[in-house]
Short mmCIF file of C-alpha atoms in Angstrom, two decimals:
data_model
loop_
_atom_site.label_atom_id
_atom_site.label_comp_id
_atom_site.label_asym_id
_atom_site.label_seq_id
_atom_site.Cartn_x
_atom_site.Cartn_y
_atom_site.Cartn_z
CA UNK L 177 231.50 -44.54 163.76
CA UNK L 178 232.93 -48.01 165.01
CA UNK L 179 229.68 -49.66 165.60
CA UNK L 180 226.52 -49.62 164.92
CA UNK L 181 224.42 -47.98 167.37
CA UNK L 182 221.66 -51.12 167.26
CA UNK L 183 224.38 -53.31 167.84
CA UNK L 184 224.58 -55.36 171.25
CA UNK L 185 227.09 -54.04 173.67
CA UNK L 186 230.79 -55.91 172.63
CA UNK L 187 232.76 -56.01 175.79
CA UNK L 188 235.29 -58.24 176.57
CA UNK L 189 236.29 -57.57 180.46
CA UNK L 190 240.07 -57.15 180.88
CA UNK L 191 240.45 -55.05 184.13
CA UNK L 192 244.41 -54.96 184.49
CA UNK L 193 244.70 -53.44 188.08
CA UNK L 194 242.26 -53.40 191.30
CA UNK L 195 241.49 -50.37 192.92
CA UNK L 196 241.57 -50.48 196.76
CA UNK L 197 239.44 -49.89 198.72
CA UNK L 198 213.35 -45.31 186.20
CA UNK L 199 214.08 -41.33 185.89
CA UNK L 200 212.58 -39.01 188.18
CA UNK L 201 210.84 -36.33 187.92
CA UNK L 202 212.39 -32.64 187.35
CA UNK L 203 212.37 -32.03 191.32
CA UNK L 204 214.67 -31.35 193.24
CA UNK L 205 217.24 -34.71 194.25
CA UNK L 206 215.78 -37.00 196.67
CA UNK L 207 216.85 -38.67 199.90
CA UNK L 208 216.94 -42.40 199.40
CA UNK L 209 216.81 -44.65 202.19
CA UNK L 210 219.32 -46.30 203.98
CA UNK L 211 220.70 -49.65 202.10
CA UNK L 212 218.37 -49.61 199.47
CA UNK L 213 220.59 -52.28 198.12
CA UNK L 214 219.13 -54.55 200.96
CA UNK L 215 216.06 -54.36 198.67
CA UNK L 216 217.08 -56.00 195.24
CA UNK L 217 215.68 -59.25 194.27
CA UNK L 218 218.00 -59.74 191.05
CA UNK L 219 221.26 -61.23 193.40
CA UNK L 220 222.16 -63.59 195.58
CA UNK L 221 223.70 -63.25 198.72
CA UNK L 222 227.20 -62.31 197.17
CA UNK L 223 225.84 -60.22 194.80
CA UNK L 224 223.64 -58.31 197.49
CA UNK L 225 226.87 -57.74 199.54
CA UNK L 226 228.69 -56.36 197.12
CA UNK L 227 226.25 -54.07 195.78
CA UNK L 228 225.99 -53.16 199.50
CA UNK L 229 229.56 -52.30 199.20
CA UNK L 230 228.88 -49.75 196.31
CA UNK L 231 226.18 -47.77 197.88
CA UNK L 232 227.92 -47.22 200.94
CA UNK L 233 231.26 -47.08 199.99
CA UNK L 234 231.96 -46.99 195.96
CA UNK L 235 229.77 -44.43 195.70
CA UNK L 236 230.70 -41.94 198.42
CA UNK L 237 234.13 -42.14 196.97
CA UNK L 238 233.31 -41.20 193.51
CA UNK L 239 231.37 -38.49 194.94
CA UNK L 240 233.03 -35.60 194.96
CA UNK L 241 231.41 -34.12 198.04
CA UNK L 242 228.93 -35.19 200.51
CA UNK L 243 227.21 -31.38 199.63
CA UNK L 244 227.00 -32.87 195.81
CA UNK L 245 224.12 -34.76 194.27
CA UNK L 246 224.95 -38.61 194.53
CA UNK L 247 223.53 -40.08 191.12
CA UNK L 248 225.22 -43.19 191.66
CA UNK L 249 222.82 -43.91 194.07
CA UNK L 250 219.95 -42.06 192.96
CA UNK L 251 219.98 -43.03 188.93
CA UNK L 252 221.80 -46.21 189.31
CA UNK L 253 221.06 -47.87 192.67
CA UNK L 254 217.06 -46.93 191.84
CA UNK L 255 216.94 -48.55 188.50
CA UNK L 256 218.78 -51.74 189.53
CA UNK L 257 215.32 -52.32 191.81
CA UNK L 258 213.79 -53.17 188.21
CA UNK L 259 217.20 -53.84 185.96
CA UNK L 260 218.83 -56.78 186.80
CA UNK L 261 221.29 -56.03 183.98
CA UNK L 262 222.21 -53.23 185.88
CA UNK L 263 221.95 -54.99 189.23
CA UNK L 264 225.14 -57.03 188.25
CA UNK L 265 227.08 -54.69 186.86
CA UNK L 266 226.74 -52.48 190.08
CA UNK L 267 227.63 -55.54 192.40
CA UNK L 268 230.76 -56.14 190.04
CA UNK L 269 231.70 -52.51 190.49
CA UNK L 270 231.11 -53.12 194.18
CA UNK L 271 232.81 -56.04 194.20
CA UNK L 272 235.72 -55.06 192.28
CA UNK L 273 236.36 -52.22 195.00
CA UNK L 274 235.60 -54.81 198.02
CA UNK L 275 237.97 -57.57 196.34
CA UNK L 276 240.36 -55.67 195.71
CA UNK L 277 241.74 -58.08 192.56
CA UNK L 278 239.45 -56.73 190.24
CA UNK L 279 237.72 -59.41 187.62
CA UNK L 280 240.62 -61.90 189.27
CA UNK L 281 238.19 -62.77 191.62
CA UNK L 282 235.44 -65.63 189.81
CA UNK L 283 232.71 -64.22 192.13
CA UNK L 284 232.88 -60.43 190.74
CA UNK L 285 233.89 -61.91 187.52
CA UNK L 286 230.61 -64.25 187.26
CA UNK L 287 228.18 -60.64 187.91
CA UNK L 288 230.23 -58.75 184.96
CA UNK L 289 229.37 -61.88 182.72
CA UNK L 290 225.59 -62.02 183.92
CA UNK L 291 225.33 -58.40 183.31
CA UNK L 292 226.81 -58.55 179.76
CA UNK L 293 224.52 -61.62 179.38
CA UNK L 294 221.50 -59.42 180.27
CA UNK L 295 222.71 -56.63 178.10
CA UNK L 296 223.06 -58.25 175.04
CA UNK L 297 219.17 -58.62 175.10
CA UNK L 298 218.62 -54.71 174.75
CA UNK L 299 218.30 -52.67 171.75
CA UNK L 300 219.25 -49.19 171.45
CA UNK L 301 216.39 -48.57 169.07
CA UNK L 302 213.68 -50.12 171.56
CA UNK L 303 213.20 -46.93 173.53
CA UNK L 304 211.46 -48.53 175.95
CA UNK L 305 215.06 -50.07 176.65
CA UNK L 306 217.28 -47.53 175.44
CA UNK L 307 217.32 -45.23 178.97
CA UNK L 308 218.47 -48.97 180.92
CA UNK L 309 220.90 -49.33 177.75
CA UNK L 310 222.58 -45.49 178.71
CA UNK L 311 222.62 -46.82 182.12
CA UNK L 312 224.70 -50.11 181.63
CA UNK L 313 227.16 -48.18 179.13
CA UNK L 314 227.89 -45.68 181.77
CA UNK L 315 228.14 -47.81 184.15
CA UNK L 316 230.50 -50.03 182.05
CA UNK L 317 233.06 -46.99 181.64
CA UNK L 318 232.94 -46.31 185.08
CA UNK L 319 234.21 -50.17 186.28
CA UNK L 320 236.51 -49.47 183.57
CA UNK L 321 238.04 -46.59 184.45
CA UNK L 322 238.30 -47.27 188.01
CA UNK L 323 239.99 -50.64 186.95
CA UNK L 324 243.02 -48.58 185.02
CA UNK L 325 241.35 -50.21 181.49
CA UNK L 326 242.40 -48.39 178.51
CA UNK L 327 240.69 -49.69 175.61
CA UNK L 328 237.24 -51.11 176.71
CA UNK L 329 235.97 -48.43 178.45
CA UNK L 330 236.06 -46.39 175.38
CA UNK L 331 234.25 -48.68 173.48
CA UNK L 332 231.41 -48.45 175.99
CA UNK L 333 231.58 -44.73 175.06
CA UNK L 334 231.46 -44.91 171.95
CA UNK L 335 228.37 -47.64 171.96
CA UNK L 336 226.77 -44.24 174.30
CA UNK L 337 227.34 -42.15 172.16
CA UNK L 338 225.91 -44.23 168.82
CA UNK L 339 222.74 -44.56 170.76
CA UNK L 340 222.27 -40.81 171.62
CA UNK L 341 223.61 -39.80 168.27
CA UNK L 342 221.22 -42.35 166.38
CA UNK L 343 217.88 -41.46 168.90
CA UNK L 344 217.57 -37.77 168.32
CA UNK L 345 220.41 -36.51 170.11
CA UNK L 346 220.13 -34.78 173.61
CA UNK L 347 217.11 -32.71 172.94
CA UNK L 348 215.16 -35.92 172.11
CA UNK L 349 216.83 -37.75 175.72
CA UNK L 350 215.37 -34.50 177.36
CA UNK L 351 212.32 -34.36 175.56
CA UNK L 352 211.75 -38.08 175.81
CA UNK L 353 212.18 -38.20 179.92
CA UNK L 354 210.60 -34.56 180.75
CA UNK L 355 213.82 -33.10 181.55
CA UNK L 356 214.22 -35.26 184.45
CA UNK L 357 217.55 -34.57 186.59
CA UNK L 358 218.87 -38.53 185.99
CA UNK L 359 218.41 -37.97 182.59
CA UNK L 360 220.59 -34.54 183.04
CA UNK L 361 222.76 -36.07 184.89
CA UNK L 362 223.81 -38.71 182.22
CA UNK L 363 224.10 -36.21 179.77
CA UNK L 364 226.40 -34.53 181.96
CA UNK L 365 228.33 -37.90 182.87
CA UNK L 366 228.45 -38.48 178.95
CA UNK L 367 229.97 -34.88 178.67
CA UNK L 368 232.84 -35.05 181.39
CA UNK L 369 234.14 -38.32 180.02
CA UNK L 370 233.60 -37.34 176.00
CA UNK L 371 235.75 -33.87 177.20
CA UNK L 372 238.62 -35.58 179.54
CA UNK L 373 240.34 -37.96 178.03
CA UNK L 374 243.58 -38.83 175.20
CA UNK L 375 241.04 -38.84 172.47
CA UNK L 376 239.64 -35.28 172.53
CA UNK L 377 243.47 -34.41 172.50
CA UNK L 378 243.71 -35.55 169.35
CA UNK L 379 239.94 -35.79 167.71
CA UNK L 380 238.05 -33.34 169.70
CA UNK L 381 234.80 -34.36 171.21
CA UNK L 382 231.99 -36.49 169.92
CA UNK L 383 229.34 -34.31 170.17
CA UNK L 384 230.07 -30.05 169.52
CA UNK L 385 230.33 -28.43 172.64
CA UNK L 386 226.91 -26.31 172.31
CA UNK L 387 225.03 -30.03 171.92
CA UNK L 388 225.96 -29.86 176.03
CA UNK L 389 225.41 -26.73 176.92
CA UNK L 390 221.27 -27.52 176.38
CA UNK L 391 221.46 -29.28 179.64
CA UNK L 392 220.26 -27.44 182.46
CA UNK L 393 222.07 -27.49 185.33
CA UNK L 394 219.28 -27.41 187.79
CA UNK L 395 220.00 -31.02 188.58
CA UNK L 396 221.71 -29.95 191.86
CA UNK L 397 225.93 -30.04 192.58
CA UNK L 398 227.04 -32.67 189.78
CA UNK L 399 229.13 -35.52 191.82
CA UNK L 400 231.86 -35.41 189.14
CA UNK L 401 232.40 -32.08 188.31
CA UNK L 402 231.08 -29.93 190.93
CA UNK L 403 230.12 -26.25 189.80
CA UNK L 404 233.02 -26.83 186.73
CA UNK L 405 230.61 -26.88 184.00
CA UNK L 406 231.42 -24.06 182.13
CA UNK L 407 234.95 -24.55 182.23
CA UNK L 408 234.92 -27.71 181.32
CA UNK L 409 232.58 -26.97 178.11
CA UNK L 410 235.36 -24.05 177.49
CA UNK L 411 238.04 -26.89 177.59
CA UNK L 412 236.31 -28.88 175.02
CA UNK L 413 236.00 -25.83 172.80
CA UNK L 414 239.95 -25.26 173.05
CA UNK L 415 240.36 -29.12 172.18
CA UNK L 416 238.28 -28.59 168.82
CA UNK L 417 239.98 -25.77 168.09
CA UNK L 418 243.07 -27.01 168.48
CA UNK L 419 241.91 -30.26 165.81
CA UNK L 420 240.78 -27.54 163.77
CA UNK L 421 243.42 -25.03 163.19
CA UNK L 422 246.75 -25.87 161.34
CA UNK L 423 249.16 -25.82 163.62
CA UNK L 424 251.24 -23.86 161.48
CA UNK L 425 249.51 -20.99 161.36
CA UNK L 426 250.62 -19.38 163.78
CA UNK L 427 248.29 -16.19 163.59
CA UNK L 428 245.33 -18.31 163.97
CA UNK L 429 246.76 -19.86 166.95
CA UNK L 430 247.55 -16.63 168.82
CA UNK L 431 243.90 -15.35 168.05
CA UNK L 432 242.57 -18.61 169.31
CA UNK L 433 244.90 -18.44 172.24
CA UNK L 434 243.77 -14.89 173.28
CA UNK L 435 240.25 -15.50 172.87
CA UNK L 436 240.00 -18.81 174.82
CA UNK L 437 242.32 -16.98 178.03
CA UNK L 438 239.79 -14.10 178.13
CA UNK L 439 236.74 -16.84 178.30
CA UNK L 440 238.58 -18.72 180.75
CA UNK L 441 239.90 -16.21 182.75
CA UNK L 442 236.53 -14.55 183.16
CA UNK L 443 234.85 -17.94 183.95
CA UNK L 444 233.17 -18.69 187.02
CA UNK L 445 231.67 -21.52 189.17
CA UNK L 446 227.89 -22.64 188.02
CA UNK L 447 226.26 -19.93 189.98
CA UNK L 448 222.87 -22.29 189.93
CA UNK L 449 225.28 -25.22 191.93
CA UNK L 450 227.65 -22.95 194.12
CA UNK L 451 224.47 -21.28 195.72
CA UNK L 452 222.88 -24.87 196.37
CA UNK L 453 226.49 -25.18 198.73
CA UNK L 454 226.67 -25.00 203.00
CA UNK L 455 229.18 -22.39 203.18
CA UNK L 456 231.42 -25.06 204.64
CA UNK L 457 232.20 -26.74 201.10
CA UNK L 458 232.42 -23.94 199.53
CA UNK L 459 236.16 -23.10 199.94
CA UNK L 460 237.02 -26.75 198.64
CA UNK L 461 234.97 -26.22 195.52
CA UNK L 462 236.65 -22.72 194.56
CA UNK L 463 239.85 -24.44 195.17
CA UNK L 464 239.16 -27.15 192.33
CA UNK L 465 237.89 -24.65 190.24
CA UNK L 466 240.63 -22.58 190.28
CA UNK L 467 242.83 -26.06 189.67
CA UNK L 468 240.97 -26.42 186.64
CA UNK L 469 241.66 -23.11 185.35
CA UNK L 470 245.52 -23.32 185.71
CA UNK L 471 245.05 -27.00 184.10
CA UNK L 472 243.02 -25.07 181.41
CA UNK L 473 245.97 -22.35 181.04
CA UNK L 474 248.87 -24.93 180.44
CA UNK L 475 246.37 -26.37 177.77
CA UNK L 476 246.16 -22.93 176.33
CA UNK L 477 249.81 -22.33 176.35
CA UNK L 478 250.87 -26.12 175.78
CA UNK L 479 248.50 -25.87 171.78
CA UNK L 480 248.54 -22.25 170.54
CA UNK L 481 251.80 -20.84 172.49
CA UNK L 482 253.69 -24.16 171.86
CA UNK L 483 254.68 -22.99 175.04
CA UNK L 484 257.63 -25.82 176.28
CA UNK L 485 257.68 -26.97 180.33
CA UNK L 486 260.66 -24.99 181.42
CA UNK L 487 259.07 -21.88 179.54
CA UNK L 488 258.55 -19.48 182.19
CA UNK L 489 254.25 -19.14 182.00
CA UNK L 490 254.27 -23.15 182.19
CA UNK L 491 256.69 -23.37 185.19
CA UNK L 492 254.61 -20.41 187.19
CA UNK L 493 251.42 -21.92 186.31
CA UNK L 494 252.94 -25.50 187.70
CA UNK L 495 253.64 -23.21 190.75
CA UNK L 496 250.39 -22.25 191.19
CA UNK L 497 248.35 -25.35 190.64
CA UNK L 498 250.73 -27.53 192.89
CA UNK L 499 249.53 -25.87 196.56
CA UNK L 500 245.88 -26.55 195.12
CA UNK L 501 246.38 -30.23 194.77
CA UNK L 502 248.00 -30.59 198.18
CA UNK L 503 245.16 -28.83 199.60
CA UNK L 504 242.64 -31.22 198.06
CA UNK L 505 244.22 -34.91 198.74
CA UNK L 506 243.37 -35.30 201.87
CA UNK L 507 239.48 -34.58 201.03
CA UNK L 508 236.82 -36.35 198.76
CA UNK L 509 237.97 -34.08 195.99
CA UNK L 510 240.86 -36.15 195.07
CA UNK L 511 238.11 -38.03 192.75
CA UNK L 512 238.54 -35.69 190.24
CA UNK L 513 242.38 -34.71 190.24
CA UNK L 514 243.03 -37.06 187.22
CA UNK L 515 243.08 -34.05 184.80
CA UNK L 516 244.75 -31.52 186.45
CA UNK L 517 247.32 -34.14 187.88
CA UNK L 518 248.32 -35.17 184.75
CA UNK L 519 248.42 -31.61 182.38
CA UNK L 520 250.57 -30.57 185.90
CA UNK L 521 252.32 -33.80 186.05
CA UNK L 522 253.74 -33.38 182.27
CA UNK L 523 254.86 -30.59 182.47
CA UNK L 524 256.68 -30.25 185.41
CA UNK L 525 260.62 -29.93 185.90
CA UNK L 526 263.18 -29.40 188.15
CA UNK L 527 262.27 -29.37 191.72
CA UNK L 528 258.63 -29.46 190.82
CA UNK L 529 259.21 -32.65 189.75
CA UNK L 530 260.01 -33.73 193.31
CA UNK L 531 256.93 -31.95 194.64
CA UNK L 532 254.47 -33.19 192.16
CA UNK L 533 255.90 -36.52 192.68
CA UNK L 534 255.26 -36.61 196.20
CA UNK L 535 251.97 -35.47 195.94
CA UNK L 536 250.92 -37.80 192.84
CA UNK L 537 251.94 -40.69 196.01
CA UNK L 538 249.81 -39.27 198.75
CA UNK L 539 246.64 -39.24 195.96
CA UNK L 540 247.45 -42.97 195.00
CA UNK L 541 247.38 -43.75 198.67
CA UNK L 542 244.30 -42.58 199.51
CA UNK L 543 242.73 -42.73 195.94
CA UNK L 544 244.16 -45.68 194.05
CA UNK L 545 242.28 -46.53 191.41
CA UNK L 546 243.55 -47.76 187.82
CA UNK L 547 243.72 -44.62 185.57
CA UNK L 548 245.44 -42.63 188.47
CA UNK L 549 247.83 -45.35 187.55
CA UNK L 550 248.14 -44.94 184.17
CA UNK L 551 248.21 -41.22 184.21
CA UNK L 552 251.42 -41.51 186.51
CA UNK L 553 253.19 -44.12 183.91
CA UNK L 554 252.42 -41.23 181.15
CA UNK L 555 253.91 -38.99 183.60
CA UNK L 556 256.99 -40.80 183.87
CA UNK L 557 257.73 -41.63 180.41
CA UNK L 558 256.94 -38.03 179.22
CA UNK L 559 260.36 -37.24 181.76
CA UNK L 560 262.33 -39.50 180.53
CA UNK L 561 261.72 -38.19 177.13
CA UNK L 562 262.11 -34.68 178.03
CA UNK L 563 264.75 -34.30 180.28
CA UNK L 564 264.55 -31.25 181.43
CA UNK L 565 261.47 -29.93 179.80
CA UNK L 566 263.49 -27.96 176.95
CA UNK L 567 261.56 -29.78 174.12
CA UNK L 568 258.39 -29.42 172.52
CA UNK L 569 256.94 -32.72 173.38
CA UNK L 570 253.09 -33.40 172.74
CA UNK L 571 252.17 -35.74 175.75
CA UNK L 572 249.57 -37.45 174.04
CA UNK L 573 252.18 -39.54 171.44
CA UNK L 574 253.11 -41.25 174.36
CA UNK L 575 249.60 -42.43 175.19
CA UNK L 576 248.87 -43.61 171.15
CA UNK L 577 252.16 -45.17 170.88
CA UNK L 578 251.12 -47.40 174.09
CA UNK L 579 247.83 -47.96 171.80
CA UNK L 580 246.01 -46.72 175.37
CA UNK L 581 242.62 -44.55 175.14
CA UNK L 582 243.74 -42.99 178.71
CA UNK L 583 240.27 -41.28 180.39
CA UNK L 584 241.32 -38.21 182.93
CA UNK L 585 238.34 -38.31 184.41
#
């Protein structure tokens, strides 16, 4: 590990691009009130604004769905009434949004600071302080990520994962907060960033995949991933498996390759979640699901078919997961096309490069924030390395030789 879980957080803000633009009980998710930002004592009248600005706008736009459980609001906004730590950091996140020149701007700068300042007073091992500690690191990635950063929000990932890893793991989080759905929640936030992203390309995840699958999902619709759970815990498995096996065995591979397409294949939405829907959102959510699963596919084919892009099963499967995307950029979903964008994006030729293209602009336009960005410059400089798709080309060189930590969440 890079740091020592008791450590105090070590983050040095450097937010290249601007987008535009205490746990509860088991329960089910509750209302909150209108502007409950109105009611923090920790800011001024700056501060207050732009925390404003994250309830009633950040937020809704992370949120996958308006049908979905907003946590940002309900885990977040509540403990900034008593966290002043994280009271800053979700005005900067506001603010950063509302600006719209990121840490540029001396006034969302100045909350980021205070917020570090406050920070650096917690101790993972006080556990008293160590659920407002999980808070500020996720928090932390999440400005990050939305910013287009590509080294510090790993680091705050990392300092998450120490903590858990060092306290007991996630049956002593549980445990420790009764199961409450915040506490589910983070473990499920933790999980969705640990899975998507460069570094379980090449590492695998933090934490085995099983460690996550002991959190419920009674928590309601999860804003991130919607009723993609399971799949996404099945995508993790084929990244350790892929770190695991040599890749020139090439029995092992095709074993691994057959057993992960019948899990995946027979995988369905988070019955528990999809029943909690209005039948209106439901046709949105089976259409990201089944994105996810043709993402999942190329993966498959991509690591134990060493499958290249003009192979016909990658070029079919690009067929089939560009009409999803299109479907979804017009609609709160685009939040969590980052993934499938980019494991479409790569490997994509010929004319699909002109469609994907053209729908990779109409996401930035109505979704720009900073790892959209970056996943678009991988995009671009996978082409030009692989012309016309003929080579075997792992996408993920490009990203290390960049020295990036790229997060597809």
């Amino acid at each position: 590990m890079s740091q020592s879980p008791q450590s105090t957080p070590q983050l040095v803000p450097s937010l290249q691009s601007s987008p535009q633009l205490v746990p509860s009980s088991q329960s089910s998710p509750q209302l909150i009130p209108p502007s409950l930002s109105t009611l923090n004592l920790h800011l001024d009248e700056h501060g207050i604004q732009f925390l404003q600005y994250f309830e009633e706008k950040v937020s809704p736009l992370l949120c996958i769905d308006k049908h979905s459980s907003n946590y940002f609001v309900k885990t977040f906004l509540q403990i900034s009434l008593t966290e002043e730590a994280i009271s800053n950091a979700l005005a900067c996140w506001g603010g950063i949004f509302r600006e719209g020149n990121g840490l540029k701007n001396l006034q969302v700068k100045r909350y980021m600071n205070k917020s570090i300042q406050l920070a650096q007073n917690f101790s993972i091992s006080d556990i008293s302080r160590y659920y407002t500690l999980l808070c500020f690191y996720q928090i932390m990635v999440g400005i990050q990520v939305c910013s287009g950063d590509v080294y510090y929000w790993h680091k705050m990932l990392t300092n998450c994962f120490n903590g858990i890893d060092a306290n007991g793991g996630f049956s002593f989080l549980l445990e420790k907060f009764s199961h409450s759905n915040d506490v589910k929640w983070l473990i499920s936030n933790f999980q969705y960033h640990d899975i998507l992203q460069s570094g379980a390309f090449i590492r695998g995840t933090r934490f085995p995949i099983e460690n996550y699958q002991l959190n419920l999902v009674n928590y309601g619709v999860d804003p991130y991933q919607g009723c993609n759970n399971d799949l996404i815990c099945h995508l993790g498995d084929i990244l350790n498996e892929k770190v695991r096996i040599d890749e020139d065995d090439l029995q092992a591979l095709d074993a691994a390759f057959h057993r992960f397409w019948a899990k995946v294949e027979s995988c369905e939405p988070v019955n528990h979640q999809f029943e909690l829907l209005q039948d209106s959102a439901k046709h949105n959510y089976l259409t990201l699901f089944k994105l996810y699963k043709v993402a999942t596919k190329l993966v498959l084919y991509m690591y134990f078919k060493r499958s290249v892009p003009k192979s016909v099963d990658i070029s079919l499967l690009v067929d089939e997961a560009l009409p999803h995307i299109h479907s979804l950029v017009h609609s709160r979903f685009v939040s969590c096309l980052t993934f499938p964008l980019t494991i479409v994006g790569i490997n994509a030729v010929g004319p699909a490069r002109l469609s994907f293209m053209d729908v990779m602009n109409k996401v930035q336009a109505c979704y720009s924030v900073g790892n959209v960005t970056r996943s678009k410059a991988v995009i671009l400089k996978c082409w030009d390395r692989n012309e016309n798709g003929a080579r075997l080309f792992d996408w993920v060189e490009v990203v290390q030789e960049m020295k990036w930590e790229l997060c597809l969440c």
